[in-house]
Short mmCIF file of N, CA, C and O in Angstrom, two decimals:
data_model
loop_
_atom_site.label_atom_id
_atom_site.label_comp_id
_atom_site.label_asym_id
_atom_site.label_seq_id
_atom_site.Cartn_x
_atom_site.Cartn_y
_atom_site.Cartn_z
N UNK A 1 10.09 14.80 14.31
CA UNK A 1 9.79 15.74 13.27
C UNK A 1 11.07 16.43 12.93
O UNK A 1 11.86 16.57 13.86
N UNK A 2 11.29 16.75 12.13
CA UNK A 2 10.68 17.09 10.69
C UNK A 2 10.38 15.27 9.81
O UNK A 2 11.27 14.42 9.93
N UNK A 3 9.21 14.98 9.10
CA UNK A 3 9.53 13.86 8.65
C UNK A 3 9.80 14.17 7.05
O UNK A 3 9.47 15.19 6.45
N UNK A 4 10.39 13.19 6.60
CA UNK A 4 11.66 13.10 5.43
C UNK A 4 11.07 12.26 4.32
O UNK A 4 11.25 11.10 4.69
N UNK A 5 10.49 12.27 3.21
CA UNK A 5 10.40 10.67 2.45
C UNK A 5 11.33 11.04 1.00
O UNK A 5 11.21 12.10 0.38
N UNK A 6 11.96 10.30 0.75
CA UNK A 6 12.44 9.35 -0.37
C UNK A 6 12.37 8.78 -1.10
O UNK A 6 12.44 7.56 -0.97
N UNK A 7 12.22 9.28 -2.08
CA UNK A 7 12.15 8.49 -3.81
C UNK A 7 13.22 8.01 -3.93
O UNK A 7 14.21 8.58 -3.48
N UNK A 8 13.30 6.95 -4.51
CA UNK A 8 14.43 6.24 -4.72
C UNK A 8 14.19 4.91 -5.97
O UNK A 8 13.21 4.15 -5.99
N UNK A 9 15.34 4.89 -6.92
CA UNK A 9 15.07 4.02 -8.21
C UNK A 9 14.98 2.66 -7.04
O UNK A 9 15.50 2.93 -5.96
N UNK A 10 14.50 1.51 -7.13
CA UNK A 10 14.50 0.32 -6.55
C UNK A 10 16.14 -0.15 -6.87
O UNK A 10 16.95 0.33 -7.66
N UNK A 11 16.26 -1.24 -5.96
CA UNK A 11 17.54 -2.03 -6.08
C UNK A 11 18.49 -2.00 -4.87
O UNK A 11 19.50 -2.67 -4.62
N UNK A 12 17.72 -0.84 -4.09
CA UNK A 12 19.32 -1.15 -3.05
C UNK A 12 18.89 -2.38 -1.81
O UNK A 12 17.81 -2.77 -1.37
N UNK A 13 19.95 -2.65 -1.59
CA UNK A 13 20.30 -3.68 -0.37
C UNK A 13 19.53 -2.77 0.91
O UNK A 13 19.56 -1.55 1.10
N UNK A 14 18.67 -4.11 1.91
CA UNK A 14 18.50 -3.50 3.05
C UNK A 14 19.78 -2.66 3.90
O UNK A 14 19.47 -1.65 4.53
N UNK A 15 21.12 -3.10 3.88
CA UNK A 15 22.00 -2.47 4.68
C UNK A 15 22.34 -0.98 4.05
O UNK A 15 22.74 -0.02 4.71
N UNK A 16 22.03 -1.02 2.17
CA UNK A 16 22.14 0.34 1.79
C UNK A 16 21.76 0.97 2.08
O UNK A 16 22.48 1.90 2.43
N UNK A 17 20.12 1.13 2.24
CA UNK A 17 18.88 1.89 2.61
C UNK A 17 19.20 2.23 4.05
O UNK A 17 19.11 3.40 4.43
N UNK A 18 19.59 1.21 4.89
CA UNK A 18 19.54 1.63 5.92
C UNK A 18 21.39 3.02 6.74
O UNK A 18 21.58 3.64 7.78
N UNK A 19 22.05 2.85 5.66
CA UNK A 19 23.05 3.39 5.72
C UNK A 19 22.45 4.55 5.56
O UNK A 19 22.29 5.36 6.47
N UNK A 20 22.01 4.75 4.21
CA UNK A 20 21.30 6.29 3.29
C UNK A 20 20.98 7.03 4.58
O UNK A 20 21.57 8.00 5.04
N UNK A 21 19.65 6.22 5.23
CA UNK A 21 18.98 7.03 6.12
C UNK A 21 19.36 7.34 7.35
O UNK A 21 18.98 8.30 8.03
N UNK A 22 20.25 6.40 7.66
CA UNK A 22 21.39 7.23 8.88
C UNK A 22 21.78 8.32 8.72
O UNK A 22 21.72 9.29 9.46
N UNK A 23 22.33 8.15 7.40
CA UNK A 23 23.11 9.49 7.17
C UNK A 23 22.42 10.62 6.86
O UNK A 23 23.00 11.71 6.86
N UNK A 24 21.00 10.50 6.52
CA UNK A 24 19.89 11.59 6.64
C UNK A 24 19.49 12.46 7.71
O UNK A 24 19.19 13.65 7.84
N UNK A 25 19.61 11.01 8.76
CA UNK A 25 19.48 11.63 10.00
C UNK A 25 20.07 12.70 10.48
O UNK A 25 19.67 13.84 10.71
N UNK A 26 21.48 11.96 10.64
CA UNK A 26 22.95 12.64 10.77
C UNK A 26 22.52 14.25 10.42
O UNK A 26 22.34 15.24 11.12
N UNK A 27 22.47 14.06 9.41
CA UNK A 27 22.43 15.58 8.27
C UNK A 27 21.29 16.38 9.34
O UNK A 27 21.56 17.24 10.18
N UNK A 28 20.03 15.83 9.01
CA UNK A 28 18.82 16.87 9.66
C UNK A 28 19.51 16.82 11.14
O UNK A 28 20.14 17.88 11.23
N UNK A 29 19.66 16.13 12.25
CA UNK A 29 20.10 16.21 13.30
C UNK A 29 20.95 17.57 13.34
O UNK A 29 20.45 18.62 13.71
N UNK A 30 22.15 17.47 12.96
CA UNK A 30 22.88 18.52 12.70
C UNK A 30 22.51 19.72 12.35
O UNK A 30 22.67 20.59 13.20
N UNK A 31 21.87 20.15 10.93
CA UNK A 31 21.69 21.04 10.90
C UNK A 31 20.44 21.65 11.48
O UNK A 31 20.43 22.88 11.59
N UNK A 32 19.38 20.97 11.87
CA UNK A 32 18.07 21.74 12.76
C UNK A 32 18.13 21.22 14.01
O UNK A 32 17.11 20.97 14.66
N UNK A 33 19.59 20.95 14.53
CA UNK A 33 18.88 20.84 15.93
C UNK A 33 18.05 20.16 16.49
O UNK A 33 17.98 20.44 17.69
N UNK A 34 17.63 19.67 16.29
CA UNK A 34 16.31 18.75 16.78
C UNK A 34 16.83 17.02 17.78
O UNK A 34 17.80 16.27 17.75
N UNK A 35 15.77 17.06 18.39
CA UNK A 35 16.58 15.76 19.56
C UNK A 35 16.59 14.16 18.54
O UNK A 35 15.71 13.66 17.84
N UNK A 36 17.81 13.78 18.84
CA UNK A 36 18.15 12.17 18.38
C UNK A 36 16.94 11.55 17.82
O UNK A 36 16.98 11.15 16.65
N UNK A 37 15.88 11.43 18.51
CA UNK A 37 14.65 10.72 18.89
C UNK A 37 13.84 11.07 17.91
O UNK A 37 12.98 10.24 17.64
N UNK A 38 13.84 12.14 17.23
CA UNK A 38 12.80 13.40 15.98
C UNK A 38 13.12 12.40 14.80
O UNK A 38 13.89 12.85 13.95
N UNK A 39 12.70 11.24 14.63
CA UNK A 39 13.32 10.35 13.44
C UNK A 39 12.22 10.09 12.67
O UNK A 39 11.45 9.65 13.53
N UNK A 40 11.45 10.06 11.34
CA UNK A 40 10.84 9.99 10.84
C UNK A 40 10.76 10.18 9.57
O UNK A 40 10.56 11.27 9.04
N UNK A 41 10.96 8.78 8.80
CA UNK A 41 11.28 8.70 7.49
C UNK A 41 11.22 7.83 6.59
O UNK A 41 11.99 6.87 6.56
N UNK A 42 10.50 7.99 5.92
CA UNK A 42 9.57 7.35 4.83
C UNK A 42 10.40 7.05 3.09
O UNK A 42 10.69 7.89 2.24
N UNK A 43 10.56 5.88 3.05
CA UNK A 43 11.14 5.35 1.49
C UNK A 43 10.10 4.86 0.67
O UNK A 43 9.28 4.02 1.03
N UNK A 44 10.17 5.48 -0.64
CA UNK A 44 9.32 4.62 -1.54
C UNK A 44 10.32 4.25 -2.72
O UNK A 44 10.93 5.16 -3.27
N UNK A 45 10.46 3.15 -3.06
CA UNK A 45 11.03 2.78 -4.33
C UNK A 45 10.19 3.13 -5.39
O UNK A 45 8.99 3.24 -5.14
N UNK A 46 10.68 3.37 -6.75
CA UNK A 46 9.87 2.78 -7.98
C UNK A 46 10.74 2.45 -8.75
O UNK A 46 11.92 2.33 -8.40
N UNK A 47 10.28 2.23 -10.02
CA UNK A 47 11.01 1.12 -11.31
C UNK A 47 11.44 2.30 -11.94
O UNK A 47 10.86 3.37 -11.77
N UNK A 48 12.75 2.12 -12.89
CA UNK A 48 13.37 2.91 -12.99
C UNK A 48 12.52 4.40 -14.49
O UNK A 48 12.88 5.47 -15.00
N UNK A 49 11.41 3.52 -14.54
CA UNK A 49 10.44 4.23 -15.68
C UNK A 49 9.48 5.25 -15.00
O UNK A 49 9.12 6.25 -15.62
N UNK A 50 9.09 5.05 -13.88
CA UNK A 50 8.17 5.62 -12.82
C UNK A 50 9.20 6.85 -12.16
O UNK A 50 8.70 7.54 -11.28
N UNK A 51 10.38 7.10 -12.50
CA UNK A 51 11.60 8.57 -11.91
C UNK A 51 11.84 8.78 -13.08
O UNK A 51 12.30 8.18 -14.05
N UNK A 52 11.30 10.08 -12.74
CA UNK A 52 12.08 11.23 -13.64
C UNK A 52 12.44 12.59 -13.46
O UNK A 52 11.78 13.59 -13.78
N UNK A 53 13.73 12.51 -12.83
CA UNK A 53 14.58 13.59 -12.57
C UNK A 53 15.45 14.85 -13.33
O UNK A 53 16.66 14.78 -13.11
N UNK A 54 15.05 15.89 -14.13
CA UNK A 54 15.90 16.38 -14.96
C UNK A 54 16.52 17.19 -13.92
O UNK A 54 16.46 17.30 -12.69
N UNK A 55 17.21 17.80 -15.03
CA UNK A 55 18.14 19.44 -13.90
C UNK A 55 17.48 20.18 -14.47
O UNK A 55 18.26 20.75 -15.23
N UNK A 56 16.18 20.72 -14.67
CA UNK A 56 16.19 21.97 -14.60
C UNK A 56 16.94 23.15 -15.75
O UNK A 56 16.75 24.37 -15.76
N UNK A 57 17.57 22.57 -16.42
CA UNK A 57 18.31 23.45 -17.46
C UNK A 57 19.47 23.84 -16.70
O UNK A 57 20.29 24.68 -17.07
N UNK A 58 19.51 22.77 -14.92
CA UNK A 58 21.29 23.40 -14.45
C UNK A 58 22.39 22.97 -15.15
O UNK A 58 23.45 23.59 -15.12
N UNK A 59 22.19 21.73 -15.89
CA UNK A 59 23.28 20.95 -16.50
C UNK A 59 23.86 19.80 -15.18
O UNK A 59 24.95 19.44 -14.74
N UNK A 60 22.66 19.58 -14.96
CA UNK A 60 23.22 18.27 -13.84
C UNK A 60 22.81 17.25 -13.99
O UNK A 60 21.65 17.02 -14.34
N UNK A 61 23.92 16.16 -13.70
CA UNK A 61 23.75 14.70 -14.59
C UNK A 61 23.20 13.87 -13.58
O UNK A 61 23.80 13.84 -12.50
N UNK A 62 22.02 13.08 -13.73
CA UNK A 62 21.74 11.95 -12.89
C UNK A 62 22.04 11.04 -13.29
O UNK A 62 22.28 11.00 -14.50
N UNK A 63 22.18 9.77 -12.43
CA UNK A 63 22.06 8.50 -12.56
C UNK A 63 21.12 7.74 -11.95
O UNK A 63 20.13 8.19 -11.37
N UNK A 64 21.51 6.22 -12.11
CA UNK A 64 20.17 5.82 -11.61
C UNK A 64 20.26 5.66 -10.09
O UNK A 64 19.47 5.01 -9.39
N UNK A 65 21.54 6.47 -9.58
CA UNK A 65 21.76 6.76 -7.80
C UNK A 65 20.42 7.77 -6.97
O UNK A 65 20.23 7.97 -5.77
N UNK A 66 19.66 8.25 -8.19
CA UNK A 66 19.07 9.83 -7.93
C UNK A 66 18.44 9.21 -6.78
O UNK A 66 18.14 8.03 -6.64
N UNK A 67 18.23 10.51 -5.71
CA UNK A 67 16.88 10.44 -4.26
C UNK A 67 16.43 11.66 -4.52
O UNK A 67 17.09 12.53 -5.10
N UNK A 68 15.32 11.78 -4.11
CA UNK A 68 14.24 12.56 -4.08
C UNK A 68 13.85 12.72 -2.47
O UNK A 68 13.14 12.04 -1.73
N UNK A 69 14.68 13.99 -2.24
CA UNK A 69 13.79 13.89 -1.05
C UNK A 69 13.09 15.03 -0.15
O UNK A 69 13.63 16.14 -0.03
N UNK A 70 11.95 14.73 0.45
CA UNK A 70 11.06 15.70 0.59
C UNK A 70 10.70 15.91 2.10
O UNK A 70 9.98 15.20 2.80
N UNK A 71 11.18 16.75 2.35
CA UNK A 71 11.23 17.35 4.16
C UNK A 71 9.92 18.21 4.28
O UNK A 71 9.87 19.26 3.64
N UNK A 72 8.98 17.87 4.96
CA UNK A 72 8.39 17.81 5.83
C UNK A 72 8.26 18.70 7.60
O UNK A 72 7.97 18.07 8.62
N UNK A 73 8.55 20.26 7.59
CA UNK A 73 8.56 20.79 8.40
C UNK A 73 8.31 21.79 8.72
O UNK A 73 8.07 22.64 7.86
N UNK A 74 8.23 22.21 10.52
CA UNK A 74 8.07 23.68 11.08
C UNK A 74 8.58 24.21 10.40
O UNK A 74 9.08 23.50 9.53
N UNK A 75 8.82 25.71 10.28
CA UNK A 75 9.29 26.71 9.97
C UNK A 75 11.00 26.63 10.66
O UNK A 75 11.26 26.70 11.86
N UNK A 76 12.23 26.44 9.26
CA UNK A 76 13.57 26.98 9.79
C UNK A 76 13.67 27.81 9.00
O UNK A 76 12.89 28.21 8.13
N UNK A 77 15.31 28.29 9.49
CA UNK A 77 15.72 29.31 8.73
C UNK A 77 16.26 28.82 7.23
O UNK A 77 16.36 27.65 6.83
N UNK A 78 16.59 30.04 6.52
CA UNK A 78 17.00 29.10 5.35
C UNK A 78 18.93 29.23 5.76
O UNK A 78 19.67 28.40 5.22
N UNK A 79 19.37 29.99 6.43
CA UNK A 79 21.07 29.01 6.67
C UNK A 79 20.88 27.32 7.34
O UNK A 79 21.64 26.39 7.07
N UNK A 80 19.63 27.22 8.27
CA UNK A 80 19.61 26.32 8.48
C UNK A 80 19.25 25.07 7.04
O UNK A 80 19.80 24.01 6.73
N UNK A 81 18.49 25.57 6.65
CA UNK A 81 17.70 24.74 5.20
C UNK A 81 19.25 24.71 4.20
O UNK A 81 19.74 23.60 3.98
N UNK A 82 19.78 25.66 3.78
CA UNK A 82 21.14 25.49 3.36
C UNK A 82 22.59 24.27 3.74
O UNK A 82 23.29 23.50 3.09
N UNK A 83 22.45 24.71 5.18
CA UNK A 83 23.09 23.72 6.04
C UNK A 83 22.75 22.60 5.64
O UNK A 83 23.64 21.92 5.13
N UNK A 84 21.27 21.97 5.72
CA UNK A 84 20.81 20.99 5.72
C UNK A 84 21.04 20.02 4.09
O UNK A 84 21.17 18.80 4.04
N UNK A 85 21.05 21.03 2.80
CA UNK A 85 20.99 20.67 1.99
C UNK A 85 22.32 20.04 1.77
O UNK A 85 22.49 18.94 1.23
N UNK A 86 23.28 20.84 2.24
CA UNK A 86 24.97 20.68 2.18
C UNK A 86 25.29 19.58 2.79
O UNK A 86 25.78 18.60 2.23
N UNK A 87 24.96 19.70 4.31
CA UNK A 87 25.38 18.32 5.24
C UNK A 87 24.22 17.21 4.60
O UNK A 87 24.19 16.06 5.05
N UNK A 88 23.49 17.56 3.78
CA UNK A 88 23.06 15.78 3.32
C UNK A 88 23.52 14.89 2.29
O UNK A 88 23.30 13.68 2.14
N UNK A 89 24.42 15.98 1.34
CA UNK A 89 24.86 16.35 0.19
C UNK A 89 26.53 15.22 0.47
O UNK A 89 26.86 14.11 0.03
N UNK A 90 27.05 16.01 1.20
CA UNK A 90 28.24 15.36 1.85
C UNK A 90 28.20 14.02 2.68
O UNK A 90 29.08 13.16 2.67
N UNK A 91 26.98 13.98 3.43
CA UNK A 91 26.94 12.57 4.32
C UNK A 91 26.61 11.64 3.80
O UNK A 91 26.94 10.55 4.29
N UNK A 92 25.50 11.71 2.14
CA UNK A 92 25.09 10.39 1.46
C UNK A 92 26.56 9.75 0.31
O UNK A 92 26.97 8.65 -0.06
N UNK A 93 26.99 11.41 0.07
CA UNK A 93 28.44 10.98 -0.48
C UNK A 93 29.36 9.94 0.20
O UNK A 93 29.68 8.85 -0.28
N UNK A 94 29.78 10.51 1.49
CA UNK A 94 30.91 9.24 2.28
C UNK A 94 30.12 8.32 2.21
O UNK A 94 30.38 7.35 1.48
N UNK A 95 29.20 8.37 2.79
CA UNK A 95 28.07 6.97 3.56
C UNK A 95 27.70 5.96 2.09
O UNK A 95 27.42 4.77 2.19
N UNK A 96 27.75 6.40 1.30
CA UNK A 96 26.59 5.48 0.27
C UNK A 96 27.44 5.86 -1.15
O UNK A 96 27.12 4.94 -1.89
N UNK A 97 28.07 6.47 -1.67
CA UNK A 97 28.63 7.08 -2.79
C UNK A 97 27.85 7.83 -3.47
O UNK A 97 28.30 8.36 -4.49
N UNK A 98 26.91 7.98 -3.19
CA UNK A 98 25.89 9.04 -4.06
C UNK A 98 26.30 10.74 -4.19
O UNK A 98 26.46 11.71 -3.45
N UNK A 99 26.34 10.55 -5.05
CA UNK A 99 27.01 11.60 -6.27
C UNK A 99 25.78 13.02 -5.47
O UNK A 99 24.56 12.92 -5.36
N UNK A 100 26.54 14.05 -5.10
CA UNK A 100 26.16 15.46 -4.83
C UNK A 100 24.68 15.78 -6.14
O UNK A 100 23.54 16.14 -5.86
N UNK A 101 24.99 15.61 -6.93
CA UNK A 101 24.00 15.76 -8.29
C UNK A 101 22.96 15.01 -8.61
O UNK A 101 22.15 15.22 -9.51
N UNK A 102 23.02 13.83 -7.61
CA UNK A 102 22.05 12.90 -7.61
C UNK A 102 21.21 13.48 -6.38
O UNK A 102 20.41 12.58 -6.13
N UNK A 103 21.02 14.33 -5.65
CA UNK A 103 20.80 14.68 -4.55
C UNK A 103 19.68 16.10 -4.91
O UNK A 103 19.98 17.27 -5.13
N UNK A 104 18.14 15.34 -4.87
CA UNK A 104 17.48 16.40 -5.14
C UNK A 104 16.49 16.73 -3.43
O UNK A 104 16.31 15.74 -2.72
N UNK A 105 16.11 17.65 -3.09
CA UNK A 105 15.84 18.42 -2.18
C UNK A 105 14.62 19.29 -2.00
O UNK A 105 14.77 20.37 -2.56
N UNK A 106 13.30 19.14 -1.32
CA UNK A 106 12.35 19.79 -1.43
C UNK A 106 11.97 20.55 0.27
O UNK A 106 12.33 19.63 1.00
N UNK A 107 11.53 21.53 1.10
CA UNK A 107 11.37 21.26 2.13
C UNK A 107 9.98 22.31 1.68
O UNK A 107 9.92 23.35 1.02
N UNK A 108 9.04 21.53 2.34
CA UNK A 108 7.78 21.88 2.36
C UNK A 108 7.15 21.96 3.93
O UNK A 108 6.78 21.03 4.64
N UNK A 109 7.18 23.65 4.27
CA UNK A 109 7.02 24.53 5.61
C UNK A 109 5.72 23.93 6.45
O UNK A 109 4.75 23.73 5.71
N UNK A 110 5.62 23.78 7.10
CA UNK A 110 4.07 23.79 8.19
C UNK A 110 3.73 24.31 9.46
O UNK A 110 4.63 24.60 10.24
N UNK A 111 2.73 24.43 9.73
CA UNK A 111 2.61 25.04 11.27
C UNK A 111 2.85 23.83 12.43
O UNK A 111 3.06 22.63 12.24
N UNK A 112 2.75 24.58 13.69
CA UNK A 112 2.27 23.52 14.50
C UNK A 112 0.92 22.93 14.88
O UNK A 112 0.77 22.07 15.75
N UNK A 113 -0.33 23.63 13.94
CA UNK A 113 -1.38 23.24 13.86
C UNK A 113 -1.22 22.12 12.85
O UNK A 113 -2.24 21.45 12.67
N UNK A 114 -0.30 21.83 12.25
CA UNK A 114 -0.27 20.88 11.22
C UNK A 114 0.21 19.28 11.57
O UNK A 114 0.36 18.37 10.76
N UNK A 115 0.44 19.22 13.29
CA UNK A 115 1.13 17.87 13.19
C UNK A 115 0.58 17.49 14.23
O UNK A 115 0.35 18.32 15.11
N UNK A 116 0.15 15.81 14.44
CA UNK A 116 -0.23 15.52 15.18
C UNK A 116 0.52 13.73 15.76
O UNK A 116 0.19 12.70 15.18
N UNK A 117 1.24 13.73 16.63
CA UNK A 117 2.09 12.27 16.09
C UNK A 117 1.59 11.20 17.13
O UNK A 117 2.27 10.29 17.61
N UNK A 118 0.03 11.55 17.43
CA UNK A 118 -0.81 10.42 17.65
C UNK A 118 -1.75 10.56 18.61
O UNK A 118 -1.60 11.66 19.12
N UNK A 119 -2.86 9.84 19.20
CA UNK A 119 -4.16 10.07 19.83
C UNK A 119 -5.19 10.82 19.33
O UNK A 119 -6.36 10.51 19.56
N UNK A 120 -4.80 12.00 18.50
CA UNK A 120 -5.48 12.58 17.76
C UNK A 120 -5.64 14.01 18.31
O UNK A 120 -6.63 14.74 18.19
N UNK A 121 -4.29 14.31 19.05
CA UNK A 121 -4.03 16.12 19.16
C UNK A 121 -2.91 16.55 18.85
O UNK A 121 -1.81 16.04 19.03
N UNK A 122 -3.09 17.16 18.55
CA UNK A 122 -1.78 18.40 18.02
C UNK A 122 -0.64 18.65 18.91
O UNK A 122 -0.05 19.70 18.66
N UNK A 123 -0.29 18.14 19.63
CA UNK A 123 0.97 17.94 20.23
C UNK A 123 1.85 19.38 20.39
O UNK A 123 2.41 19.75 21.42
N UNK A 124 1.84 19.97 19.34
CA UNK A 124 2.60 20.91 19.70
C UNK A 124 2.07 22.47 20.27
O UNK A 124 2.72 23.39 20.76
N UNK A 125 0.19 22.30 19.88
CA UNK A 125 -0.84 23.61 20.30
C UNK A 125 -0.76 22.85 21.99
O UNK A 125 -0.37 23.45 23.00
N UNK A 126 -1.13 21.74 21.96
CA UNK A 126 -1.34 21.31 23.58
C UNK A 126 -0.18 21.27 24.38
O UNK A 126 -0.27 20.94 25.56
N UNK A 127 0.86 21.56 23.90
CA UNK A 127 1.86 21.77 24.83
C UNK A 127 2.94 20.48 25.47
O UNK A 127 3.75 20.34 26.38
N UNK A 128 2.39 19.77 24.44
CA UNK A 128 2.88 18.41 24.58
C UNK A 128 4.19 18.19 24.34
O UNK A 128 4.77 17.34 25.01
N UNK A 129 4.90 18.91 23.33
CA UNK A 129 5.92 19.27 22.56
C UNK A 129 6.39 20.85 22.70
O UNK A 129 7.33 21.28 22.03
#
């Protein structure tokens, strides 16, 4: 946990995809702390008619590099959520060339009544986690 999914225009190479999401890792690893092992992350492609990314009226240019991506978590802080946006910002750049501006960002909060990562208990009320 935290889990991560990804919009993404279709077209990249399995070794791309799998670069991207290293470097996702990388990023969340880093900035929340969380153990190596907390990996969980979900890609969906679509056709390039099915994305549609504006700025918002920021004046930011996409291409058809854009990700969409949508975090999935406990409660952090927002230097951490900041951190996170920055170090993912920078790591898909080296890793993949994807342009800072192509780099959109959602993190949507939950409890620990909210997760359960299998048998069918809450892992983190039972003390499991």
């Amino acid at each position: 946990m935290p889990l991560i999914r990804f919009d993404l225009i279709e077209g990249r190479t399995e070794a791309e995809l799998k670069t991207l999401l290293d470097a996702a890792h990388e990023a969340m690893l880093e900035a929340f702390r969380v153990p190596a092992g907390d990996r969980y992350q979900i890609v969906t492609e679509h056709k390039t008619s099915r994305m549609i990314v504006e700025d918002t009226g920021l004046g930011i240019p996409r291409t058809k590099d854009v990700v969409v991506v949508q975090v999935f978590t406990r409660p952090r802080s927002q230097e951490m959520k900041q951190d996170f946006y920055r170090l993912l910002t920078e790591k898909l750049e080296a890793a993949c060339g994807i342009a800072p501006a192509d780099v959109m960002v959602s993190c949507m909060v939950n409890s620990d009544a909210d997760w359960s990562f299998g048998h069918g208990r809450a892992q983190f009320l039972t003390g499991e986690l």
